XYZ file of C-alpha atoms in Angstrom:
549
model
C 102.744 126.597 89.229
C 105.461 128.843 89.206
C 105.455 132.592 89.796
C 108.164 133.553 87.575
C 109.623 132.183 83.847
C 112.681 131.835 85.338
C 114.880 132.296 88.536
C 118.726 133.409 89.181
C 120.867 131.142 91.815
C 121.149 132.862 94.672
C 117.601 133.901 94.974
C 114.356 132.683 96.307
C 111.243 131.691 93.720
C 107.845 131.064 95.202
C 105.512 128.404 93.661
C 101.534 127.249 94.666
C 100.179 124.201 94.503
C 96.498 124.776 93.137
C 94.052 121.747 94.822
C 90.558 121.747 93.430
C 87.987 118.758 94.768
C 84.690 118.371 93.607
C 81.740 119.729 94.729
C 80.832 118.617 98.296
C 84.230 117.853 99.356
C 86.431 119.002 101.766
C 89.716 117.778 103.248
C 90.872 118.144 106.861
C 93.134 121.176 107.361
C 96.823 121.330 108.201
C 96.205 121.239 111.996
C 93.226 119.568 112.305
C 91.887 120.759 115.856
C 90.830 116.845 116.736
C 94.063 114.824 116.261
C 92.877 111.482 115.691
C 91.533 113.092 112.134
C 94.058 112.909 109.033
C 95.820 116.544 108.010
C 96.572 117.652 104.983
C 100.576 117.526 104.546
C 102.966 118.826 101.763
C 105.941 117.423 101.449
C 108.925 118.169 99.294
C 111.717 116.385 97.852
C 113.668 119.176 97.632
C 116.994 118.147 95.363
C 120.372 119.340 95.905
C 120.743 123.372 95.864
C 117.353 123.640 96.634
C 116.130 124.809 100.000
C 112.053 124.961 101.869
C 111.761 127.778 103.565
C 108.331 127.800 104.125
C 105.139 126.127 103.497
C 101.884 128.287 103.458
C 98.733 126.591 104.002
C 95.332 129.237 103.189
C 93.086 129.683 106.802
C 91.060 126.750 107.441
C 87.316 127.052 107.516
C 84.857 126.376 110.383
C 82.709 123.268 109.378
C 79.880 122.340 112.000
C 79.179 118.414 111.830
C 76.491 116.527 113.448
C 78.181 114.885 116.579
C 81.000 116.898 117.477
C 81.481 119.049 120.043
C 83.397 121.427 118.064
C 83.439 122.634 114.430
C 86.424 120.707 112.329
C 88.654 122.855 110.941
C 88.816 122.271 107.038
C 89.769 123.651 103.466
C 86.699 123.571 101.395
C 86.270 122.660 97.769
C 89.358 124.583 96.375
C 92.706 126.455 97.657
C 96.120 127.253 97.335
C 99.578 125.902 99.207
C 102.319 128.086 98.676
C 105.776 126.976 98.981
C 109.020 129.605 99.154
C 112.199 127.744 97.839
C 115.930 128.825 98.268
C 118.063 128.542 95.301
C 121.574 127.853 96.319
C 123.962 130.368 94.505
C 126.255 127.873 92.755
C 123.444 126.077 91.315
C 123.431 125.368 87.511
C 121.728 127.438 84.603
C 119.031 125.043 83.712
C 115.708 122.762 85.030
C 115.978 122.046 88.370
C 112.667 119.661 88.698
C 111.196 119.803 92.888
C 108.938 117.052 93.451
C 106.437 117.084 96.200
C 103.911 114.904 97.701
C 99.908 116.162 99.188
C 98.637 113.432 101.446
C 95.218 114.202 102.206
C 91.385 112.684 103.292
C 88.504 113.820 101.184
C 85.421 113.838 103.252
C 81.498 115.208 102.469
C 79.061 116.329 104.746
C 78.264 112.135 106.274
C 81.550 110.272 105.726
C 85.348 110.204 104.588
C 87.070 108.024 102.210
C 90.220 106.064 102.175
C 93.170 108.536 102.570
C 95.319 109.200 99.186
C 98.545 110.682 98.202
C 98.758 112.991 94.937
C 102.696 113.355 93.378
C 103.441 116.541 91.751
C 106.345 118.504 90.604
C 107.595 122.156 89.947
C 109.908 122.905 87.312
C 112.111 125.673 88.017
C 114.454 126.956 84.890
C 117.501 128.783 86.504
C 118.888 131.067 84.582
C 122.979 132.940 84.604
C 122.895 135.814 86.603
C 122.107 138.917 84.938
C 119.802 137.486 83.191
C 116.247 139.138 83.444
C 113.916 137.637 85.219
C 111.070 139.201 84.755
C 107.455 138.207 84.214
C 103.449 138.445 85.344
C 102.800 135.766 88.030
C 99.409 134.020 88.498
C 97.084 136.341 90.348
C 96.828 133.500 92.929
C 100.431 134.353 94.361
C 98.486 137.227 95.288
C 95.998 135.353 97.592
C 98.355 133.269 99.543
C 100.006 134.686 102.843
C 103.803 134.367 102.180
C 106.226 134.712 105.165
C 103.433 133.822 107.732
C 103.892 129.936 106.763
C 105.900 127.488 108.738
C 109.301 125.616 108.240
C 108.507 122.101 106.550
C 108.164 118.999 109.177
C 107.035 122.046 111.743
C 103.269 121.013 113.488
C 101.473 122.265 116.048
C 101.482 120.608 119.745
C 98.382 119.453 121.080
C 96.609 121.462 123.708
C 96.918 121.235 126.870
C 93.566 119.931 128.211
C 93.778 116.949 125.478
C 94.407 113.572 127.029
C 97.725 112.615 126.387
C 97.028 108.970 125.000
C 94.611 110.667 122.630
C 96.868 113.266 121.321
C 99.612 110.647 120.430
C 97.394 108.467 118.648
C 97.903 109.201 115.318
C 101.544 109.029 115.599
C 102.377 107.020 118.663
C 103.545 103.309 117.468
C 103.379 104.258 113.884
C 107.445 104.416 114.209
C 110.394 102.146 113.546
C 110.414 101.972 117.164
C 107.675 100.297 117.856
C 107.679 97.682 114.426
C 110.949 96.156 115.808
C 109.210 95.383 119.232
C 107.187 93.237 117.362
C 110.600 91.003 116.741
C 110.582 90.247 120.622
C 106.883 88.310 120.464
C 104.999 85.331 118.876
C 101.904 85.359 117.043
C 99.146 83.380 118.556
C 96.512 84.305 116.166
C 94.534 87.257 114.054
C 91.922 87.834 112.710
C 89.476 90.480 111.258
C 86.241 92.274 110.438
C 83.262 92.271 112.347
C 83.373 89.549 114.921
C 79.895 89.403 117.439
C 81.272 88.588 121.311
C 80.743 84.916 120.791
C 83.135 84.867 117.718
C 85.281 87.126 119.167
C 85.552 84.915 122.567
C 86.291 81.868 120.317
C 89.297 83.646 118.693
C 90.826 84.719 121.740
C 90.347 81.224 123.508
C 91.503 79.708 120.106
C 95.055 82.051 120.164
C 95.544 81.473 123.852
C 95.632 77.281 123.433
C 97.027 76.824 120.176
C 94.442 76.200 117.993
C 95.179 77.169 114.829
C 91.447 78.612 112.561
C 91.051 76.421 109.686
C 91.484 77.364 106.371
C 89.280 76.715 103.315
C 91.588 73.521 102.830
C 92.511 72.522 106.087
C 90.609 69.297 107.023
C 88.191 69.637 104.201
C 89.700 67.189 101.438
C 91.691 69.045 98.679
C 91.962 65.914 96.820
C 87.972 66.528 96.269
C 88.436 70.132 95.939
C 91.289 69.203 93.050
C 88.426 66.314 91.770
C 86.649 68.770 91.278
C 88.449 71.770 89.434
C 89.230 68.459 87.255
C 86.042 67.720 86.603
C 84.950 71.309 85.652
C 88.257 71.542 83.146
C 86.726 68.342 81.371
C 83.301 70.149 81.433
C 84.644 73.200 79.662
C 84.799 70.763 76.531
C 81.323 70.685 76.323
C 81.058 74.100 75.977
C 80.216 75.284 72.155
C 83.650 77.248 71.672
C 85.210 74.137 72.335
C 83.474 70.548 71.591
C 83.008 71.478 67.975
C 86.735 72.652 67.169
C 87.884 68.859 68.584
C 87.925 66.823 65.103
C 89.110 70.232 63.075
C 91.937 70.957 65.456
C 92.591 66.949 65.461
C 93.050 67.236 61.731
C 95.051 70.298 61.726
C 97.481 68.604 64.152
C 97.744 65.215 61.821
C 95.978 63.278 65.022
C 93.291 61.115 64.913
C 92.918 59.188 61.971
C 95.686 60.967 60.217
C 98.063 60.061 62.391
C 99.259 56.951 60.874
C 98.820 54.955 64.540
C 96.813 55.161 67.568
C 100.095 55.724 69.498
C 101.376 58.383 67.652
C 98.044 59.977 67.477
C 97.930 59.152 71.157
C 101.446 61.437 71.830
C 99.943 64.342 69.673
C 96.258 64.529 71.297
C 99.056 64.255 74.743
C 101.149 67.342 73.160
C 98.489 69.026 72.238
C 96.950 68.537 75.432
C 99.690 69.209 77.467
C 99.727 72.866 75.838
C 96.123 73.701 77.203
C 96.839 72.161 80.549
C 100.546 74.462 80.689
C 98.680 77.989 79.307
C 96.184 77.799 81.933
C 98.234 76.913 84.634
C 101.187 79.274 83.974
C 98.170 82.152 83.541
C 96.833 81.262 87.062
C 100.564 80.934 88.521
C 101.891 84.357 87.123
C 98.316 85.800 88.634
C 98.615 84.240 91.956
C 102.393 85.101 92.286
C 102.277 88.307 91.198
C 99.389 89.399 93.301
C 101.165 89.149 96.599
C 98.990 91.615 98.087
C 95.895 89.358 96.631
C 94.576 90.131 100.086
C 94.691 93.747 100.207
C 93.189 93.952 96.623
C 90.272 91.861 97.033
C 89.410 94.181 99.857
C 89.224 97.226 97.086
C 85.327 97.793 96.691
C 86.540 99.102 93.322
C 88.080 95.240 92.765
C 85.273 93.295 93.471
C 82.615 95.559 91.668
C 84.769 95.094 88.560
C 84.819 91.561 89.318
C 80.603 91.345 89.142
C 80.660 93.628 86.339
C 82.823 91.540 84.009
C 80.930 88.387 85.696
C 77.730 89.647 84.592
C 78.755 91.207 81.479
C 80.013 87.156 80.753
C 76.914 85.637 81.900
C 75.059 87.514 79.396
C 77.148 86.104 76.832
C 75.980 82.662 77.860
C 72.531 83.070 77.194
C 73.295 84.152 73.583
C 72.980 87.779 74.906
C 76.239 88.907 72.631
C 78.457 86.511 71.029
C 82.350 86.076 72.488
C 83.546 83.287 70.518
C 87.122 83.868 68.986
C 87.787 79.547 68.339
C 86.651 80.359 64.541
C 90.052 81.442 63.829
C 91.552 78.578 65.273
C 91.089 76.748 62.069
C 93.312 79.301 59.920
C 96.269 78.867 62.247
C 97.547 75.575 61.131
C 97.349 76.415 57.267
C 100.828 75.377 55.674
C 102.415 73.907 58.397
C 103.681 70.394 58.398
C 100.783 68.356 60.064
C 102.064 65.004 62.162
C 104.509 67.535 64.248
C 104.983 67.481 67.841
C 105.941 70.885 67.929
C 102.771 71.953 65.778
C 100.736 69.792 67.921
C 101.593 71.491 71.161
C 101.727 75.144 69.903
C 98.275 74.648 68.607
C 97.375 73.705 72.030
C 98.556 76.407 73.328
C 96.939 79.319 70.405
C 93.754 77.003 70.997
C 93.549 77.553 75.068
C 93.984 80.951 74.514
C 91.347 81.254 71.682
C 88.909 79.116 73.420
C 89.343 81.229 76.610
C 87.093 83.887 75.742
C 83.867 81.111 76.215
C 85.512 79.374 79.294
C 87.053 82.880 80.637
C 83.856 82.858 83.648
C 85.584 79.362 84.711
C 89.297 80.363 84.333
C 88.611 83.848 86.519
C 86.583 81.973 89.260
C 89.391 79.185 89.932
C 92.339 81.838 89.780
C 90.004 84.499 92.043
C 89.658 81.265 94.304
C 93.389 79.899 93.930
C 94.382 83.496 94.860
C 92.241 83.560 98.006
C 93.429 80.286 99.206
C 97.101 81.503 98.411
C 96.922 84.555 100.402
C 96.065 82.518 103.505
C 99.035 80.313 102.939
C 97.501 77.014 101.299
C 100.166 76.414 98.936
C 98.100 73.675 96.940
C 96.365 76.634 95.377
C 99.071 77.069 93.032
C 97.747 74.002 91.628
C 94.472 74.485 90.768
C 94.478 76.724 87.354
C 96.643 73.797 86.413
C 94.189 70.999 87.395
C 91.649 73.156 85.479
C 93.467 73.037 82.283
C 94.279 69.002 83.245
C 90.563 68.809 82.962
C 89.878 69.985 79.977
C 93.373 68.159 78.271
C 91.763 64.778 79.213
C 89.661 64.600 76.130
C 92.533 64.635 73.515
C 95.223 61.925 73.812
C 91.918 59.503 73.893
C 90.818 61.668 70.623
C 94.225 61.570 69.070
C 94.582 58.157 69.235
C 90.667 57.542 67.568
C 89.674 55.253 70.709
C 86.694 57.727 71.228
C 83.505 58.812 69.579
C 82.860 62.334 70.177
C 79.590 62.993 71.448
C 77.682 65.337 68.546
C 76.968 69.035 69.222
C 73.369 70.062 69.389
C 70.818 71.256 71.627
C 71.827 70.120 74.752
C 75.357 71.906 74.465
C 73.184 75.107 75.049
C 71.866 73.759 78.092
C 75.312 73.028 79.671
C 76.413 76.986 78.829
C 73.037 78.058 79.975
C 73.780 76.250 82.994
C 77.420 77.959 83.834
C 75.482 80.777 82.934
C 73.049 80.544 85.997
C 76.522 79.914 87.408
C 78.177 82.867 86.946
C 75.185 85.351 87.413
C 75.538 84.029 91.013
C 78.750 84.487 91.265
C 78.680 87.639 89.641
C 76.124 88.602 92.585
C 78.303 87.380 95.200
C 80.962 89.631 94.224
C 78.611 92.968 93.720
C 77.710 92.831 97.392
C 80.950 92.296 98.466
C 81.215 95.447 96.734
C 78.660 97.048 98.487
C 79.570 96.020 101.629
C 83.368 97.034 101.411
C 81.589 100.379 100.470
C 79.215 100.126 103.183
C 81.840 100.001 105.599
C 83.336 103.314 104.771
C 80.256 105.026 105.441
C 80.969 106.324 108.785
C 81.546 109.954 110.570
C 85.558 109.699 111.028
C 84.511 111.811 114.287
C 81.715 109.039 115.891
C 84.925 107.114 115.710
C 87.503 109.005 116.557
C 85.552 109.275 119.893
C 84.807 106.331 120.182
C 88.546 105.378 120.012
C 88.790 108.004 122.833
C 86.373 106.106 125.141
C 88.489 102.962 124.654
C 92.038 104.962 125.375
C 90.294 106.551 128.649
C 89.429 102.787 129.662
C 93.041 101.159 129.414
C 93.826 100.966 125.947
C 97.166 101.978 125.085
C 97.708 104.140 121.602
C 101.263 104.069 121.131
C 102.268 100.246 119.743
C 105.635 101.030 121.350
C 104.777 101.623 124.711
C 101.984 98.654 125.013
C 104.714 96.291 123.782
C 107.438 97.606 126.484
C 104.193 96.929 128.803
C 103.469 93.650 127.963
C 107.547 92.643 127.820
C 108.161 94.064 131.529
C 104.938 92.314 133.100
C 104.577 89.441 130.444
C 101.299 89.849 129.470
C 99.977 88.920 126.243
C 98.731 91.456 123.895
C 95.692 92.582 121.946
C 96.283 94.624 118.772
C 93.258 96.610 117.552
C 94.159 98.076 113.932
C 91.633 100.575 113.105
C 90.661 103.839 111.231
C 88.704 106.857 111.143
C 86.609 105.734 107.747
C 86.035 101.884 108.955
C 82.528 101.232 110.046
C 82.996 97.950 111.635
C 85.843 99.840 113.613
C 83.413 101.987 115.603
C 80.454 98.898 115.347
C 83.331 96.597 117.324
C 83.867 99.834 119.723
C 80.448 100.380 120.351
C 79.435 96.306 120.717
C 81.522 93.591 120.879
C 84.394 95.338 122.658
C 81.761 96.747 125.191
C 80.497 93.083 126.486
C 81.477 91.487 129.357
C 82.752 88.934 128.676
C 85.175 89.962 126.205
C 85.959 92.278 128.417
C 86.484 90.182 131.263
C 88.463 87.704 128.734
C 90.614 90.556 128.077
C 91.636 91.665 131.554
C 95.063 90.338 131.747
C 95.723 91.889 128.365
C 98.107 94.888 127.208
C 95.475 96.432 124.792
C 96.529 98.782 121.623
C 94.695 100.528 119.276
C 96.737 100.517 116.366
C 95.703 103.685 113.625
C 96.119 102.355 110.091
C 94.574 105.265 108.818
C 96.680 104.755 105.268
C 97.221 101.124 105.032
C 98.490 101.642 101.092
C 101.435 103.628 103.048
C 104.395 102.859 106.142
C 104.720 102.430 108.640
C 100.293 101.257 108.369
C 101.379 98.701 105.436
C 104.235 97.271 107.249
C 102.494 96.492 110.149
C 99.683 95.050 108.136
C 102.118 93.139 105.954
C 103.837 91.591 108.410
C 100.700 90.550 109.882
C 98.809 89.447 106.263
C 96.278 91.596 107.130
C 93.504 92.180 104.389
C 91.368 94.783 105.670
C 90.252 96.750 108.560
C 89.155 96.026 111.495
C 92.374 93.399 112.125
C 93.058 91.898 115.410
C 96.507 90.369 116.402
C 96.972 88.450 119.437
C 100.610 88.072 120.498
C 102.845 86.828 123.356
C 106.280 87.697 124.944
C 109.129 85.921 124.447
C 110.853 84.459 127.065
């Protein structure tokens, strides 16, 4: 809001930026007194002819939480920021628009969640001087403490009986500075989430000779895994949307025995076939390739519950639960048009992949969810497998078209094979719903337990500025351990308070630079371009890297 209608150049206007969260909520204040936890920060985009002067934050309120030694200073459910802005004098009569960005952590009473950033904007119409300016402001102008605030980008140092390492942690390494270090070593492996000692102690001995993990298609036959996407396309023709539209969609395209020979009826089943096989496997290309951060999504609890949501809610429709069947219009689409036509042929392939996806839409999601996976790790040959899926189910109709095959009549046992991708799906739709819960499992966690805990590893040798580990490791060519953590990941403090604590892995790591790396916002730089460069999914992430020579 602003306080007054309008405002002359030359002068200052004041605006507020009302936050309301609801009830239970509280973010961290401005100056946080423990400095591993997130602050609230304001920042403005002030355009040209616009100055900050100040930025008011209201007093922060004492909250007492199980754990820590000292209450965390907060702003509770609702409150004010006030902002003073300088309006150059030779600035135009008219909207001047001043955008501004709150990044802040929502917590309750046991955990916090993810950080986020809210965009918002004052509009302040300048008027020509002498022009009145007059007008009641909001009464909470009134409540916020202008002229005690602090010049924008100001903080607060740390005090003086904080440990050093500790104090820099949330900023140390986060800079340019220490992202182009990363230029001077090699990756010799990562990997993430929680890892017990023996797991961890095979990724570390892995890294340090070479041996790369395998992925889901290293070693493991993709010409089976392609088999069988293959196999499941053909399937899908047994499905009730589909087997019964085969000898109408045949006689809308002039194929079978309308087509005049078996090898022209052969080349229009192949058009039309050809159609199905391209929709499906452009859908699952543009999805995989425009996903690029496939990774980072599929970490979303929010993504994967929506995923078991619209699994179950498909399920359902296979046991006759609801009815999501849209190949009855199929039939209307080739009214009029010239039957015998290649072109008709494979655009009615095409309408009739996308009609008939509603009843095969459980299969299509799976193999594009899977393709995607595979994709983010690097397996190019996913790309292939929405493809293979439509290959499958485009088998059927050059050998239709051309009359060489006698369709095997629906009935009974069609109902069986949907009630049996049913089953199917339900699974799957399982699968992803505790993913879900797990990914929101993780986040339940007292961003103090491990903030501390991240304290006890910094007092033991670990390094918290990414900069000043690397220049380490480059002077005494050491390899390095990168830790990439936050204050709302679980298995962040579980690794702290386990894994990282035995002996072995300890001993393992001796000769190792160690960093704990603070992705408190990985949605935001410089947290996502570390974890970018790294394809990192999720938190906890370990990188293992070496000098080079």
């Amino acid at each position: 809001m602003v306080e007054h209608p309008t405002s002359r150049a030359g002068e200052t206007e004041r605006v507020a930026l009302r936050v309301s969260l609801p009830d239970g909520l509280h973010t961290q204040s401005n100056k946080p007194r423990d400095p591993l936890l997130i602050p609230t920060e304001l920042t403005i985009d002030a355009p040209a002819g616009v100055t900050v002067k100040e930025v008011v934050f209201p007093p922060s309120t004492d909250l007492k939480q199980l754990g820590q030694d000292q209450p965390l200073a907060v702003f509770e459910q609702a409150f004010a920021i006030g902002v003073q802005l300088a309006i150059a004098p030779g600035v135009a009569a008219g909207a001047l628009v001043v955008p501004a960005h709150l990044r802040y952590q929502a917590c309750d009473a046991n955990l916090c969640y993810a950080p986020s950033t809210a965009t918002v904007e004052w509009t302040i119409t300048v008027v020509p001087a002498g022009t009145a300016t007059n007008g009641v402001s909001d009464p909470v102008f009134a409540t916020i403490a202008f002229g005690k605030g602090e010049a924008p980008g100001s903080t607060s140092a740390p005090a003086a009986s904080e440990p050093k390492s500790a104090a820099a942690a949330p900023g140390a390494g986060s800079g340019s500075d220490g992202i182009a270090k990363l230029d001077s070593f090699t990756v010799l492996g990562m990997n993430g989430g929680y890892l017990n000692a023996d797991e961890f102690l095979r990724f570390v001995h892995n890294a340090e000779n070479g041996v790369k993990e395998r992925g889901m298609f290293e070693g493991r036959g993709p010409i089976m895994i392609l088999l069988l996407v293959l196999i499941g396309g053909l399937a899908l023709n047994l499905t009730p949307c589909v087997l019964p539209m085969i000898p109408i969609n045949l006689a809308i395209i002039g194929a079978g025995a309308q087509a005049g020979s078996r090898s022209r009826g052969f080349l229009l089943g192949s058009a039309y076939g050809a159609a199905m096989a391209l929709v499906y496997g452009v859908i699952g290309l543009a999805v995989i390739l425009t996903a690029g951060a496939f990774g980072t999504i599929n970490s979303s609890p929010w993504f994967n519950l929506g995923i078991a949501i619209l699994f179950v809610f498909l399920g359902l429709a296979m046991f006759d639960v609801f009815l999501i069947d849209f190949s009855k219009y199929s039939g209307n689409l080739g009214a009029g048009s010239k039957r015998g036509s290649f072109a008709l042929a494979f655009s009615m392939g095409g309408v009739a992949a996308l009609l008939a996806g509603a009843c095969v839409a459980p299969v299509v999601i799976q193999v594009v969810l899977f393709s995607s996976n595979l994709y983010a790790t690097g397996t190019k040959i996913a790309l292939a497998l929405p493809f293979c899926l439509g290959l499958g189910m485009a088998l059927p109709w050059p050998i239709a078209g051309a009359g060489l095959a006698s369709l095997p009549k629906p009935g009974l046992w069609m109902e069986r094979v949907k009630q049996a991708f049913g089953v199917f799906i339900m699974a799957t739709a399982i699968y992803y719903g505790y993913e879900a819960y797990s990914i929101f499992s993780n986040r339940w966690v007292d961003p103090g337990a491990v903030a501390s805990s991240v304290q006890d590893q910094l007092k033991a040798g670990w390094h918290a500025s990414l900069a000043e580990g690397l220049d380490l490791a480059q002077r005494e060519q050491k390899p390095v351990l990168i830790d990439m953590w936050a204050t709302w990941c679980k298995n962040c403090l579980t690794m702290d308070k386990t894994t990282l604590e035995n002996a072995d892995v300890q001993k393992a790591l001796s000769g190792y630079v160690k960093i704990k790396y603070q992705a408190e916002d990985p949605d935001q730089p410089p947290a996502k371009t570390v974890m970018q460069r790294f394809n990192a999914a999720g938190l906890p992430t370990y990188v293992i890297l070496r000098p080079t020579k």
